[in-house]
Tab-separated table of C-alpha atoms and ligand atoms in Angstrom:
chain	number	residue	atom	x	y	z
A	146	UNK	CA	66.399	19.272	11.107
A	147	UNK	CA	67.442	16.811	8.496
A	148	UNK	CA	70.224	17.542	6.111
A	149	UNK	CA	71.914	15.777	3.689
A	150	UNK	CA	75.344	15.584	4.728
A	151	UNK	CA	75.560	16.985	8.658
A	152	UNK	CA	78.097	19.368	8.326
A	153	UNK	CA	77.774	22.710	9.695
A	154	UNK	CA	76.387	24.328	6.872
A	155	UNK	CA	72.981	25.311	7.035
A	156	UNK	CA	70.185	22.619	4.969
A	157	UNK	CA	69.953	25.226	2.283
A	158	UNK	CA	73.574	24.893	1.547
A	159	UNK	CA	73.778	21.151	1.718
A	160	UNK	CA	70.393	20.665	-0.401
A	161	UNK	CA	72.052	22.773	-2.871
A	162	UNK	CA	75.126	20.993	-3.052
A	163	UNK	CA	73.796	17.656	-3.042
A	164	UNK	CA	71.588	18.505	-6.455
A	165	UNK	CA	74.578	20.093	-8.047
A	166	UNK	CA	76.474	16.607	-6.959
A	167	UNK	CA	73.934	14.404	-7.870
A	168	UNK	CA	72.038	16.363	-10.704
A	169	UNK	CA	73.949	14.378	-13.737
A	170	UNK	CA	72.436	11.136	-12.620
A	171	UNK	CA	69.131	12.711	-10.992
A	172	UNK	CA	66.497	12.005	-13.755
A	173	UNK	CA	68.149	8.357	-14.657
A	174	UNK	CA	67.912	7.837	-10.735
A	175	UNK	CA	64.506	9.423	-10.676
A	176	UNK	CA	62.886	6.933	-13.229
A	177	UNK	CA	64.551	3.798	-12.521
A	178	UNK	CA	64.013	4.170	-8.332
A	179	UNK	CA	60.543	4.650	-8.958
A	180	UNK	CA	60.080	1.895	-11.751
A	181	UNK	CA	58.893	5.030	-13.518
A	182	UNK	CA	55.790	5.860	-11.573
A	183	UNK	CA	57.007	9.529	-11.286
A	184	UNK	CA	56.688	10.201	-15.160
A	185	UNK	CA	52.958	9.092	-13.842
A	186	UNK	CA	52.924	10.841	-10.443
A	187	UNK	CA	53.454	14.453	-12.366
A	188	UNK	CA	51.068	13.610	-15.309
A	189	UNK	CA	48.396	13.646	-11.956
A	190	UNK	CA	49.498	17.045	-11.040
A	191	UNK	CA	49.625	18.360	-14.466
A	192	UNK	CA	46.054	16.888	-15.345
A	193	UNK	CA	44.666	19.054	-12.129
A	194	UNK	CA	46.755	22.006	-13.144
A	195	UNK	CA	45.302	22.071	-16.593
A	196	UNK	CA	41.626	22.408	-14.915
A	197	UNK	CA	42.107	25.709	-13.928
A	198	UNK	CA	43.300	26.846	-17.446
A	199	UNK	CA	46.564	28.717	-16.290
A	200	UNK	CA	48.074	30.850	-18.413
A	201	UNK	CA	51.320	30.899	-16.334
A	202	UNK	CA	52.574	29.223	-14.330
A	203	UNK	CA	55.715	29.310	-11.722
A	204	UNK	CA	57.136	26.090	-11.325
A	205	UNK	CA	58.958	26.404	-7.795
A	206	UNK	CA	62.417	23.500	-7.518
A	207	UNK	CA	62.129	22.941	-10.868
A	208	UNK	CA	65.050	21.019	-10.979
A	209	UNK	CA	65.846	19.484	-14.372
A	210	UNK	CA	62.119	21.028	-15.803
A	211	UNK	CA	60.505	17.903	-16.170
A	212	UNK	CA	57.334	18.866	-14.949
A	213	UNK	CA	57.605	23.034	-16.496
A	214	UNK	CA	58.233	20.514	-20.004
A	215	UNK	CA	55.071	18.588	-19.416
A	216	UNK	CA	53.029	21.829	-18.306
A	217	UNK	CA	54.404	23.502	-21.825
A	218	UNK	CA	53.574	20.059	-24.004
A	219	UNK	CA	50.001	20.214	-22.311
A	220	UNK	CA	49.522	23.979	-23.363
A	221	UNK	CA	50.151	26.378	-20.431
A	222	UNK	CA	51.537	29.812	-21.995
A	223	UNK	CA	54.053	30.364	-20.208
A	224	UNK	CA	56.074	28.318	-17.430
A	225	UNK	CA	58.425	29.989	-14.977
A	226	UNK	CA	60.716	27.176	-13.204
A	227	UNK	CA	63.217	28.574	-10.404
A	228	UNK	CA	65.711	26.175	-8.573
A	229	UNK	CA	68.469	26.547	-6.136
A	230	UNK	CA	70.941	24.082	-7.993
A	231	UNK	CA	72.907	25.456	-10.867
A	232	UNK	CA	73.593	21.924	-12.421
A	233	UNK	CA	69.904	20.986	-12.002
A	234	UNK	CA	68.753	24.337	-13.753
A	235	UNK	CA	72.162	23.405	-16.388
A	236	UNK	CA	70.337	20.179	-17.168
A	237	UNK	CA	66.863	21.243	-17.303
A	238	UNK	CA	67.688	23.892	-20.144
A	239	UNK	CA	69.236	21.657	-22.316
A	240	UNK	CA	66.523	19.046	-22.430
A	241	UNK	CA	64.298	22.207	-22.636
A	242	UNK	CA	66.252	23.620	-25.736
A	243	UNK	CA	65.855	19.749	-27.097
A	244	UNK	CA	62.099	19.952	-26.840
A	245	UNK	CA	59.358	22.055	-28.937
A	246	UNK	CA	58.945	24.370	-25.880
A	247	UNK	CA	61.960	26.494	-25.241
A	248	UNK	CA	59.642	29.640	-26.516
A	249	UNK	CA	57.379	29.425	-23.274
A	250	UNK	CA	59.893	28.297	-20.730
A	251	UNK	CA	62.085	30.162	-18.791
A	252	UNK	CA	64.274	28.826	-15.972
A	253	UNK	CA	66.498	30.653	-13.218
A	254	UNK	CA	68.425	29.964	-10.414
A	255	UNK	CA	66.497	30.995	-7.568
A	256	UNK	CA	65.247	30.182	-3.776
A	257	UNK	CA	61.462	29.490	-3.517
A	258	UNK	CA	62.123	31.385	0.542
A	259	UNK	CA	62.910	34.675	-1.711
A	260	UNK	CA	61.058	34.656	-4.993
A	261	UNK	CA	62.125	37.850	-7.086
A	262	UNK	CA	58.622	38.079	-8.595
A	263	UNK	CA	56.268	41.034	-7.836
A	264	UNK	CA	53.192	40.175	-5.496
A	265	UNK	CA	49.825	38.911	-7.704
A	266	UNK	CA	52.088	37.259	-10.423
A	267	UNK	CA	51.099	34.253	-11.690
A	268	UNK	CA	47.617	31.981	-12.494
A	269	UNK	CA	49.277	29.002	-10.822
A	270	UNK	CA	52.139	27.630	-9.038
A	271	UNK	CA	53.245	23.936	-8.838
A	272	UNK	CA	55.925	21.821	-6.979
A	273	UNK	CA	57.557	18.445	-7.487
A	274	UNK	CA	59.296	16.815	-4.621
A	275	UNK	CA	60.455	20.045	-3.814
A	276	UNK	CA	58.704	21.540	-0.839
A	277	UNK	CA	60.474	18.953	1.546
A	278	UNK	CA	63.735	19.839	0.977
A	279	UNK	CA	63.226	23.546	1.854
A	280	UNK	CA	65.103	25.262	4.916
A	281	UNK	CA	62.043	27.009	6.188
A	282	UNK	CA	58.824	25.661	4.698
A	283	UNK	CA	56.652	27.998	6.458
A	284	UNK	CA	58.571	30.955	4.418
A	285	UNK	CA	58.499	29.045	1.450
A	286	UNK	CA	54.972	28.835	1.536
A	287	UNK	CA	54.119	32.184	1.945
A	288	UNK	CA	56.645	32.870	-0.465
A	289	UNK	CA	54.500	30.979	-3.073
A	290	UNK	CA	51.511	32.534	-1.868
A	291	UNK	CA	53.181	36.253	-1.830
A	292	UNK	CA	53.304	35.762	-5.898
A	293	UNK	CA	50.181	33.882	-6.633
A	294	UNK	CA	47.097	36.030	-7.839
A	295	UNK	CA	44.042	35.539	-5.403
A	296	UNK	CA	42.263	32.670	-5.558
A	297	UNK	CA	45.194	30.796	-7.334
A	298	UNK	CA	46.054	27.267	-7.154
A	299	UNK	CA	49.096	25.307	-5.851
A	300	UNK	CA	50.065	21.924	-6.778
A	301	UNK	CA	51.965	20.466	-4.497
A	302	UNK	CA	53.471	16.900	-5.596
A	303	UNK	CA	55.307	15.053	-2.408
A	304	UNK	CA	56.462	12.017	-1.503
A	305	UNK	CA	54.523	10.152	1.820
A	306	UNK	CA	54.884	6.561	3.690
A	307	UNK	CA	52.315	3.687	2.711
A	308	UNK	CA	50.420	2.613	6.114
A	309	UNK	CA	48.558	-0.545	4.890
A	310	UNK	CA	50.116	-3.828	4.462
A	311	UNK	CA	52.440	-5.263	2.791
A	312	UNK	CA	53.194	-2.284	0.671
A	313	UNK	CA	54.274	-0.671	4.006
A	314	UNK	CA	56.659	-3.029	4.662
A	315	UNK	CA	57.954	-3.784	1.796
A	316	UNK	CA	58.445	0.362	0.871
A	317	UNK	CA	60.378	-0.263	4.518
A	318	UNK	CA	62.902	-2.417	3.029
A	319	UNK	CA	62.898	-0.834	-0.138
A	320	UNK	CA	64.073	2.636	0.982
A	321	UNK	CA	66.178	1.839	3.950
A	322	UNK	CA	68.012	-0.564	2.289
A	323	UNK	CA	68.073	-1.037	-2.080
A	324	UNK	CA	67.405	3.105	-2.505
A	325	UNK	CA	70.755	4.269	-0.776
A	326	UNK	CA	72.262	1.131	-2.193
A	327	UNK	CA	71.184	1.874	-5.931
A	328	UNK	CA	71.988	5.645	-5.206
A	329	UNK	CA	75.224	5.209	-3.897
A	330	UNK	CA	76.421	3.358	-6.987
A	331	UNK	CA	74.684	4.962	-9.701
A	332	UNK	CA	75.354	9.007	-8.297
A	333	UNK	CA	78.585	8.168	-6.401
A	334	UNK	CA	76.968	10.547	-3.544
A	335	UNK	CA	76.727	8.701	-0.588
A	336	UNK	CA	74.547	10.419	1.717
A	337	UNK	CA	71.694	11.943	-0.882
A	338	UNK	CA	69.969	8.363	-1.380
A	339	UNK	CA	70.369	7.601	2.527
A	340	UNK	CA	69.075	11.390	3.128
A	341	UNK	CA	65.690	10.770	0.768
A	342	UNK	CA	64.112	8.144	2.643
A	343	UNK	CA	65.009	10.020	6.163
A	344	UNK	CA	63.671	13.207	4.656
A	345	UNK	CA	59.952	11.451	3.737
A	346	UNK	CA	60.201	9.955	7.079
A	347	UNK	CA	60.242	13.121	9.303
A	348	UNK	CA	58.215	15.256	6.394
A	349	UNK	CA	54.410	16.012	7.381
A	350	UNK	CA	52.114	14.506	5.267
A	351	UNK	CA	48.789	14.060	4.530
A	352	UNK	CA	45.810	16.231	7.069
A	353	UNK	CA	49.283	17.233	8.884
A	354	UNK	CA	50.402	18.823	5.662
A	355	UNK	CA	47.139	19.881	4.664
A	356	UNK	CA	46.800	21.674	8.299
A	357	UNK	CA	49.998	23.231	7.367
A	358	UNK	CA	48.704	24.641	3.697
A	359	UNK	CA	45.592	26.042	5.535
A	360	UNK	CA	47.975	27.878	8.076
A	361	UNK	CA	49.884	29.343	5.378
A	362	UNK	CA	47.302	30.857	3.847
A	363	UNK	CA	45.913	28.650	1.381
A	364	UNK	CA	41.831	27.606	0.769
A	365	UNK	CA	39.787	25.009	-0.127
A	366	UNK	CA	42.567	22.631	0.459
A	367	UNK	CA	42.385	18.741	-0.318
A	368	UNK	CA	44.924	15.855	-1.100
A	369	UNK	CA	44.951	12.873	-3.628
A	370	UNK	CA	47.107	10.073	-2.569
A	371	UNK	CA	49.077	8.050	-4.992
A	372	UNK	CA	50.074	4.937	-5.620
A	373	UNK	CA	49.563	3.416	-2.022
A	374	UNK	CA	50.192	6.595	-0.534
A	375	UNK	CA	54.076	6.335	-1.643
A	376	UNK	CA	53.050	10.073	-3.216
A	377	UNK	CA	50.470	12.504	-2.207
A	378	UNK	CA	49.113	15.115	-4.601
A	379	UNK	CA	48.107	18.334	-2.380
A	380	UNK	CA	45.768	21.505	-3.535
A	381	UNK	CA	45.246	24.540	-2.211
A	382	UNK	CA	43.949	28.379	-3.237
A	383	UNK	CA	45.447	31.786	-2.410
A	384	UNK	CA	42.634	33.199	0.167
A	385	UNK	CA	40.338	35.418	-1.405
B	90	SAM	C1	63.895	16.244	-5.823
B	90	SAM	S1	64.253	17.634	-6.821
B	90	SAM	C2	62.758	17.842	-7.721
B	90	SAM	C3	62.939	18.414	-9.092
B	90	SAM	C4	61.715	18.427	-10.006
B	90	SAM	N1	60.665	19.266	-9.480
B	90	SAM	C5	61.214	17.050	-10.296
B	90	SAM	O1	60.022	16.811	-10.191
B	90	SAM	O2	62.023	16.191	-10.680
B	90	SAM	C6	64.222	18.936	-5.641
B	90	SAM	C7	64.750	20.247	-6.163
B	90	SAM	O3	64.425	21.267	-5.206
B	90	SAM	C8	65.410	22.249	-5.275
B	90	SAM	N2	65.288	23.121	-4.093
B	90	SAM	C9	65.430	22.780	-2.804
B	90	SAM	N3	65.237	23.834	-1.999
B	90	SAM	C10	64.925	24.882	-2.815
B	90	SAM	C11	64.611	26.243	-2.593
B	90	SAM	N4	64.593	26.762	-1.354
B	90	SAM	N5	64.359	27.014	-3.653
B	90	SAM	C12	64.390	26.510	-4.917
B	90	SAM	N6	64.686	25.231	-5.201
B	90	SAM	C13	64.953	24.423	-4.156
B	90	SAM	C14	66.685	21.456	-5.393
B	90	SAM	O4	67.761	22.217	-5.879
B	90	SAM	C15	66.255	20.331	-6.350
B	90	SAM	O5	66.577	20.607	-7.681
């Protein structure tokens, strides 16, 4: 199991920490790690979401609520985003009172493994770099699934390794050596940019992931990599 610090504390207690730790410096971090192809990366998922016309939406490790922002901008109703991090979710409601959109978002702390939302809840449900950093992503899953209506859609929006050359290689150097480097500095957390590059490493992606959607429930599943495969977009339905 990878974790972000190695103590004895389980990863759901580390992952939390580490967010709260970092979550000042996350979406500065976020944009200028990934030259800002993530702004990019969730306009993809939100341009699939807005296919199936959801009128809400449950927006599962939120974090700071870029993507429950973009969702609102784009014209969902009404966006749901839960998170385990209490400075994430502190951060994500004030750029949320900031924007046009407070009036159809809502965020809470909460763990995606225990969602306090009744079965059959919601059009849609989307992640963002989330999913990997759950404790038990089979629970997780059917977590999501538990409060989807039938036939629903998730969005899941993950980072994945490039194969082909020389992006592989160079994504290599990149992460094992300038990302923990840059993180280090910039969010004075020294294991959470060493523990994001690990965490992609070991985290299935791709058919394995897709194999792992189908298992969990989930229909008509495909995947849309990104950007050299340094993302992957994957889809999948509540079973009828
Ligand atoms: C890399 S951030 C992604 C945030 C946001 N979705 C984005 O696109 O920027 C991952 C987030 O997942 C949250 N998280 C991890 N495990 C979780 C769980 N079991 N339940 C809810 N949130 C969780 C963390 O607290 C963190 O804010």
């Amino acid at each position: 199991l990878i974790k972000p610090y190695n103590t004895t504390s389980t990863k759901k207690v580390e992952v939390r920490a580490m967010f709260n730790s970092i979550a000042r410096n996350y979406d500065f971090l976020n944009h200028f790690l990934s030259f800002g192809i993530d702004k990019f990366w969730r306009r993809v998922l939100i341009n699939e979401l807005l296919k199936y016309k959801p009128q809400s939406v449950i927006d599962i490790a939120t974090g700071t609520a870029d993507l429950a922002i973009m969702a609102a901008s784009k014209g969902v109703g009404e966006v749901i985003g839960v998170d385990l991090a209490p400075m994430m979710i502190d951060i994500g409601k004030k750029k949320i009172s900031k924007s046009r959109y407070s009036y159809k978002i809502d965020l809470i702390i909460g763990d995606a493994e225990n969602l306090s939302f009744p079965t059959n809840s919601f059009d849609a449900a989307m992640v963002a770099f989330g999913v990997r950093n759950f404790e038990n992503l089979e629970r997780g899953l059917d977590e999501i699934n538990r409060v989807l209506k039938v036939g629903a859609p998730l969005l899941i929006l993950e980072f994945s390794q490039p194969k082909s050359f020389p992006i592989k290689q160079f994504y290599f150097l990149y992460s094992k050596y300038l990302m923990p480097f840059f993180g280090r500095i910039i969010s004075k957390d020294k294991s959470a940019y060493v523990y994001l590059p690990e965490s992609i490493k070991k985290f299935p992606s791709g058919n394995n992931f897709i194999e792992i959607l189908s298992k969990s429930n989930f229909e008509n599943c495909r995947l849309k990599s990104l950007t050299f495969g340094i993302a992957t977009l994957y889809i999948g339905h509540k079973l009828c």
